Coordinates of C-alpha atoms in Angstrom, one line a residue:
M8 CA 0.0 0.0 0.0
L9 CA 2.4 2.5 -1.4
Q10 CA 0.0 5.5 -0.7
F11 CA 0.7 5.1 3.0
Q12 CA 4.5 5.0 2.7
P13 CA 6.9 7.9 3.6
I14 CA 8.2 10.2 0.9
G15 CA 11.0 8.6 -1.2
F16 CA 10.0 5.0 -0.4
G17 CA 9.1 2.7 -3.2
Q18 CA 7.6 -0.8 -3.6
R19 CA 9.6 -3.8 -4.5
D20 CA 8.8 -7.5 -4.3
I21 CA 10.3 -11.0 -4.1
E22 CA 8.9 -14.4 -5.0
T23 CA 8.5 -16.6 -2.0
S24 CA 7.4 -20.2 -1.8
L25 CA 4.0 -18.9 -0.7
G26 CA 3.7 -16.2 -3.4
A27 CA 4.8 -12.6 -4.1
M28 CA 5.8 -10.6 -1.0
V29 CA 5.9 -6.8 -1.3
Y30 CA 8.4 -4.7 0.6
Y31 CA 9.0 -1.0 0.9
T32 CA 12.4 0.6 0.8
P33 CA 14.0 4.0 0.0
V34 CA 14.3 4.5 -3.8
A35 CA 14.5 8.3 -4.3
T36 CA 15.2 11.7 -2.8
P37 CA 15.5 12.7 0.0
W38 CA 17.3 9.4 0.6
D39 CA 20.8 8.5 -0.5
V40 CA 20.1 5.0 -1.8
D41 CA 23.1 2.8 -0.9
E42 CA 22.5 -1.0 -0.9
Q43 CA 25.9 -1.6 0.6
R44 CA 24.8 -0.3 4.0
P45 CA 23.9 -2.8 6.8
T46 CA 20.3 -3.9 6.4
M47 CA 17.6 -3.2 8.9
I48 CA 14.3 -5.1 8.4
F49 CA 11.0 -4.1 10.0
L50 CA 8.3 -6.8 10.5
H51 CA 4.7 -6.0 11.4
S52 CA 2.5 -7.8 13.8
L53 CA -0.1 -10.4 12.8
G54 CA -3.5 -8.9 13.6
G55 CA -6.4 -7.8 11.4
G56 CA -5.4 -4.9 9.1
S57 CA -1.6 -5.2 9.9
S58 CA 0.9 -4.3 7.3
A59 CA 4.3 -2.6 6.9
Y60 CA 2.5 0.7 7.7
E61 CA 2.7 -0.2 11.4
W62 CA 6.4 0.7 11.4
S63 CA 6.2 3.6 8.8
K64 CA 6.6 6.3 11.4
V65 CA 9.9 4.7 12.7
Y66 CA 11.9 3.4 9.8
P67 CA 12.6 6.7 8.0
A68 CA 14.7 7.6 11.1
F69 CA 17.1 4.8 10.2
A70 CA 17.1 5.2 6.4
S71 CA 20.2 7.4 6.4
D72 CA 22.3 4.8 8.2
Y73 CA 20.8 1.5 7.1
R74 CA 19.3 -0.1 4.1
V75 CA 15.7 -0.2 5.3
I76 CA 13.3 -3.0 4.2
A77 CA 9.7 -3.2 5.4
P78 CA 7.6 -6.0 4.0
D79 CA 3.9 -6.7 4.0
L80 CA 4.2 -10.3 5.1
I81 CA 2.4 -13.0 3.1
G82 CA -1.3 -12.9 3.9
W83 CA -1.2 -9.2 4.8
G84 CA -1.1 -5.8 3.1
Q85 CA -0.3 -5.7 -0.5
S86 CA 1.4 -9.1 -0.6
D87 CA -0.2 -12.3 -1.9
H88 CA -3.0 -13.8 0.3
P89 CA -3.0 -17.5 -0.4
A90 CA -6.2 -19.2 0.8
K91 CA -4.5 -21.7 3.1
E92 CA -4.0 -22.6 6.7
Y93 CA -1.3 -20.4 8.3
R94 CA 1.1 -21.9 10.9
P95 CA 4.4 -20.6 12.4
E96 CA 6.4 -22.6 9.8
A97 CA 5.0 -20.5 7.0
Y98 CA 6.4 -17.3 8.5
F99 CA 9.8 -19.0 9.3
T100 CA 10.0 -19.8 5.6
V101 CA 9.0 -16.4 4.1
I102 CA 11.1 -14.4 6.6
T103 CA 14.1 -16.6 5.7
E104 CA 13.4 -16.1 2.0
L105 CA 13.1 -12.4 2.5
I106 CA 16.5 -12.1 4.2
E107 CA 18.2 -14.5 1.8
Q108 CA 16.9 -12.8 -1.3
S109 CA 17.0 -9.1 -0.4
A110 CA 19.9 -8.7 2.0
S111 CA 23.4 -9.8 2.9
A112 CA 23.0 -11.6 6.2
P113 CA 23.3 -11.1 9.1
V114 CA 20.7 -8.3 9.5
I115 CA 19.1 -6.3 12.2
V116 CA 15.4 -7.1 12.6
C117 CA 12.8 -5.0 14.3
A118 CA 9.5 -6.9 14.9
S119 CA 6.5 -6.7 17.1
S120 CA 4.1 -8.9 19.1
L121 CA 3.6 -12.4 17.7
T122 CA 5.9 -11.8 14.8
A123 CA 8.6 -10.9 17.2
G124 CA 8.1 -14.2 19.0
L125 CA 8.3 -16.0 15.7
V126 CA 11.6 -14.1 14.9
I127 CA 13.1 -15.3 18.2
R128 CA 12.3 -18.9 17.2
L129 CA 13.7 -18.4 13.8
A130 CA 16.9 -16.8 15.2
I131 CA 17.4 -19.9 17.3
Q132 CA 17.1 -22.1 14.2
R133 CA 19.1 -19.8 11.9
P134 CA 21.4 -17.6 14.0
D135 CA 23.5 -16.8 10.9
L136 CA 20.7 -14.6 9.5
F137 CA 20.5 -12.2 12.4
Q138 CA 23.0 -9.6 13.8
R139 CA 20.6 -8.1 16.4
L140 CA 16.9 -8.1 17.4
L141 CA 14.9 -5.0 18.4
L142 CA 11.6 -6.5 19.5
V143 CA 8.3 -4.8 20.6
S144 CA 6.3 -6.9 23.1
P145 CA 7.5 -10.3 21.8
S146 CA 5.1 -13.1 22.6
G147 CA 3.6 -16.4 21.6
Y148 CA 0.5 -15.6 23.7
N149 CA 0.7 -18.9 25.6
E150 CA 3.4 -18.0 28.1
F151 CA 3.5 -19.0 31.7
G152 CA 0.2 -20.9 31.8
L153 CA -1.8 -18.6 29.6
D154 CA -3.8 -20.2 26.8
Y155 CA -4.9 -17.8 24.1
G156 CA -7.2 -20.4 22.6
R157 CA -9.5 -20.3 25.5
N158 CA -10.8 -16.8 24.9
I159 CA -14.2 -16.3 23.3
A160 CA -12.9 -14.6 20.2
A161 CA -10.5 -17.5 19.4
Q162 CA -13.4 -20.0 19.8
L163 CA -15.7 -18.0 17.6
A164 CA -13.0 -17.6 14.9
G165 CA -12.7 -21.4 14.8
T166 CA -16.4 -21.9 14.1
P167 CA -17.3 -22.2 10.3
V168 CA -19.5 -19.5 8.9
I169 CA -19.3 -17.5 12.1
D170 CA -15.6 -17.0 11.5
R171 CA -16.2 -15.1 8.2
L172 CA -19.1 -13.1 9.8
L173 CA -16.8 -12.2 12.7
Y174 CA -14.1 -10.9 10.3
T175 CA -16.6 -8.9 8.3
L176 CA -18.2 -7.3 11.3
G177 CA -15.1 -7.1 13.5
A178 CA -12.3 -6.1 11.1
A179 CA -13.4 -5.3 7.6
N180 CA -15.2 -2.0 8.1
E181 CA -14.1 1.4 9.3
L182 CA -16.1 1.5 12.5
A183 CA -14.7 -1.9 13.6
V184 CA -11.1 -1.0 12.8
R185 CA -11.3 2.3 14.6
N186 CA -12.9 0.7 17.7
F187 CA -10.3 -2.1 17.8
L188 CA -7.4 0.3 17.6
Q189 CA -9.0 2.6 20.3
Q190 CA -10.0 -0.1 22.7
F191 CA -7.2 -2.7 22.4
L192 CA -4.1 -1.3 20.7
F193 CA -3.8 2.4 21.8
A194 CA -3.4 3.7 25.3
E195 CA -4.5 7.2 24.2
R196 CA -7.3 7.6 21.8
S197 CA -6.1 11.1 20.8
R198 CA -3.1 9.5 19.1
L199 CA -5.2 7.6 16.7
T200 CA -5.3 9.4 13.3
N201 CA -7.6 9.0 10.4
E202 CA -4.6 7.9 8.3
I203 CA -3.9 5.0 10.7
V204 CA -7.5 3.8 10.5
E205 CA -7.4 4.1 6.6
A206 CA -4.2 2.1 6.4
Y207 CA -5.5 -0.7 8.6
L208 CA -8.8 -0.8 6.7
A209 CA -7.1 -0.9 3.3
S210 CA -5.1 -4.0 4.5
A211 CA -8.1 -5.7 6.0
L212 CA -10.1 -5.3 2.8
Q213 CA -7.6 -7.0 0.5
P214 CA -8.9 -10.2 -1.2
N215 CA -8.5 -13.3 1.0
A216 CA -7.2 -11.1 3.9
E217 CA -9.4 -13.1 6.3
Y218 CA -7.3 -16.3 6.0
A219 CA -4.2 -15.0 7.8
A220 CA -6.2 -12.8 10.1
L221 CA -8.5 -15.6 11.2
A222 CA -5.5 -17.9 11.7
S223 CA -4.1 -15.4 14.1
L224 CA -7.4 -14.8 15.8
R225 CA -8.0 -18.5 16.3
G226 CA -4.6 -19.0 17.8
D227 CA -3.1 -21.2 15.1
L228 CA 0.1 -19.2 15.3
C229 CA 0.4 -19.2 19.1
F230 CA 3.0 -21.0 21.2
D231 CA 4.7 -20.7 24.5
L232 CA 7.8 -18.5 23.9
S233 CA 9.1 -19.2 27.4
L234 CA 9.9 -22.7 26.2
Y235 CA 12.3 -21.5 23.5
I236 CA 13.9 -18.2 24.7
D237 CA 16.6 -19.8 26.7
R238 CA 18.2 -21.0 23.4
L239 CA 18.4 -17.5 21.9
K240 CA 22.0 -16.3 21.3
T241 CA 21.3 -13.2 19.1
P242 CA 21.8 -9.9 21.1
T243 CA 18.3 -8.6 21.7
A244 CA 16.4 -5.6 23.2
F245 CA 12.8 -5.5 24.3
F246 CA 10.5 -2.4 24.0
W247 CA 7.3 -2.7 25.9
G248 CA 4.3 -0.4 26.2
E249 CA 3.3 -0.4 29.9
A250 CA -0.4 -0.3 29.0
A251 CA -0.2 -3.2 26.4
R252 CA -3.4 -5.2 26.7
F253 CA -2.4 -8.6 25.3
S254 CA 1.0 -9.2 26.8
S255 CA 2.2 -7.2 29.9
V256 CA 5.6 -5.8 30.6
E257 CA 5.8 -8.2 33.5
I258 CA 5.8 -11.1 31.0
G259 CA 8.6 -9.3 29.2
K260 CA 10.6 -9.1 32.4
R261 CA 10.0 -12.8 33.1
L262 CA 11.1 -13.7 29.6
G263 CA 14.2 -11.6 30.0
Q264 CA 15.1 -13.3 33.2
I265 CA 15.2 -16.7 31.5
N266 CA 18.0 -15.6 29.2
P267 CA 19.7 -12.4 30.5
T268 CA 22.7 -13.1 28.3
A269 CA 20.8 -12.6 25.1
I270 CA 18.2 -10.2 26.4
E271 CA 20.4 -7.2 26.9
A272 CA 17.8 -4.5 27.7
L273 CA 14.1 -4.0 28.3
Y274 CA 12.7 -0.5 27.8
A275 CA 9.3 0.0 29.4
I276 CA 7.4 2.9 27.7
A277 CA 4.8 4.6 29.9
N278 CA 1.3 5.4 28.8
T279 CA 1.5 3.4 25.5
G280 CA -0.2 0.2 24.4
V281 CA 0.8 -2.7 22.3
L282 CA 2.0 -0.6 19.4
P283 CA 4.3 2.0 20.9
H284 CA 6.1 2.3 17.5
L285 CA 2.9 3.6 16.0
E286 CA 1.4 5.4 19.0
T287 CA 4.6 7.1 20.2
P288 CA 7.1 6.6 17.4
E289 CA 9.4 9.4 18.5
V290 CA 10.0 7.6 21.8
V291 CA 10.7 4.3 20.2
I292 CA 13.1 5.8 17.7
G293 CA 15.0 7.5 20.5
L294 CA 15.2 4.3 22.6
M295 CA 16.3 2.2 19.6
W296 CA 19.1 4.6 18.7
S297 CA 20.1 4.7 22.3
Y298 CA 20.4 0.9 22.4
L299 CA 22.3 0.7 19.1
Y300 CA 24.7 3.4 20.2
K301 CA 25.6 1.5 23.3
M302 CA 26.4 -1.7 21.4

């Protein structure tokens, strides 16, 4: 969805084993396009209406020092939306293909929520791909005895016919998108702009967008991150909105305590929700640069 990208960013794509995956990257002024720079990849979360737009207020701040790549993951945004069952392995595959086809590994990856949890698992499998991880509220949503699949939304999303109705009423119209962002993702409603609502709605209305979104809502992509994180060796920083609804900063602290060698820092951001990089991007930019400067 190029119309929502910063000035000077263009659209490119790669062919993955699951279809064409679009990504956005600087291509024109005011950016000095230099593909020899270290690569920094920004991966959005996996919830209704998600796309690369989620990070679009942050990645321009890194485009003068890094080669920025921000994809719409398969099943989201402008990328292909195969009508299939989505499991963690699908995203391990397409993220690996993205890095191998578009960058010289190892790369710095910024990711959020469930995608960030998946990136941790992939970094355990393929540490050669990653230089450093900057992760916002990483989770598998089943940590420490939690079971995402028990909630009513997950159960409804697993019921045929009702699942499609749920998506139409709960994600594929402007009122639903605005309400979801206000009630569940943002700590301060005043920070929610019309542009954000329009970008999420545009992604949610793509043909077959319901397949990946319902897989996420059902819990098909969920897992217990605490069972994996002790094997992570890639240097990592966590960034956590203190008002995040789905995964609290206390969970982040417990995850960090399991592997304090790899988890080098946890930055708690006051009065922000699950998407601090969209709600208060200037704070996230400052904290990310602070972390990178220290390393």
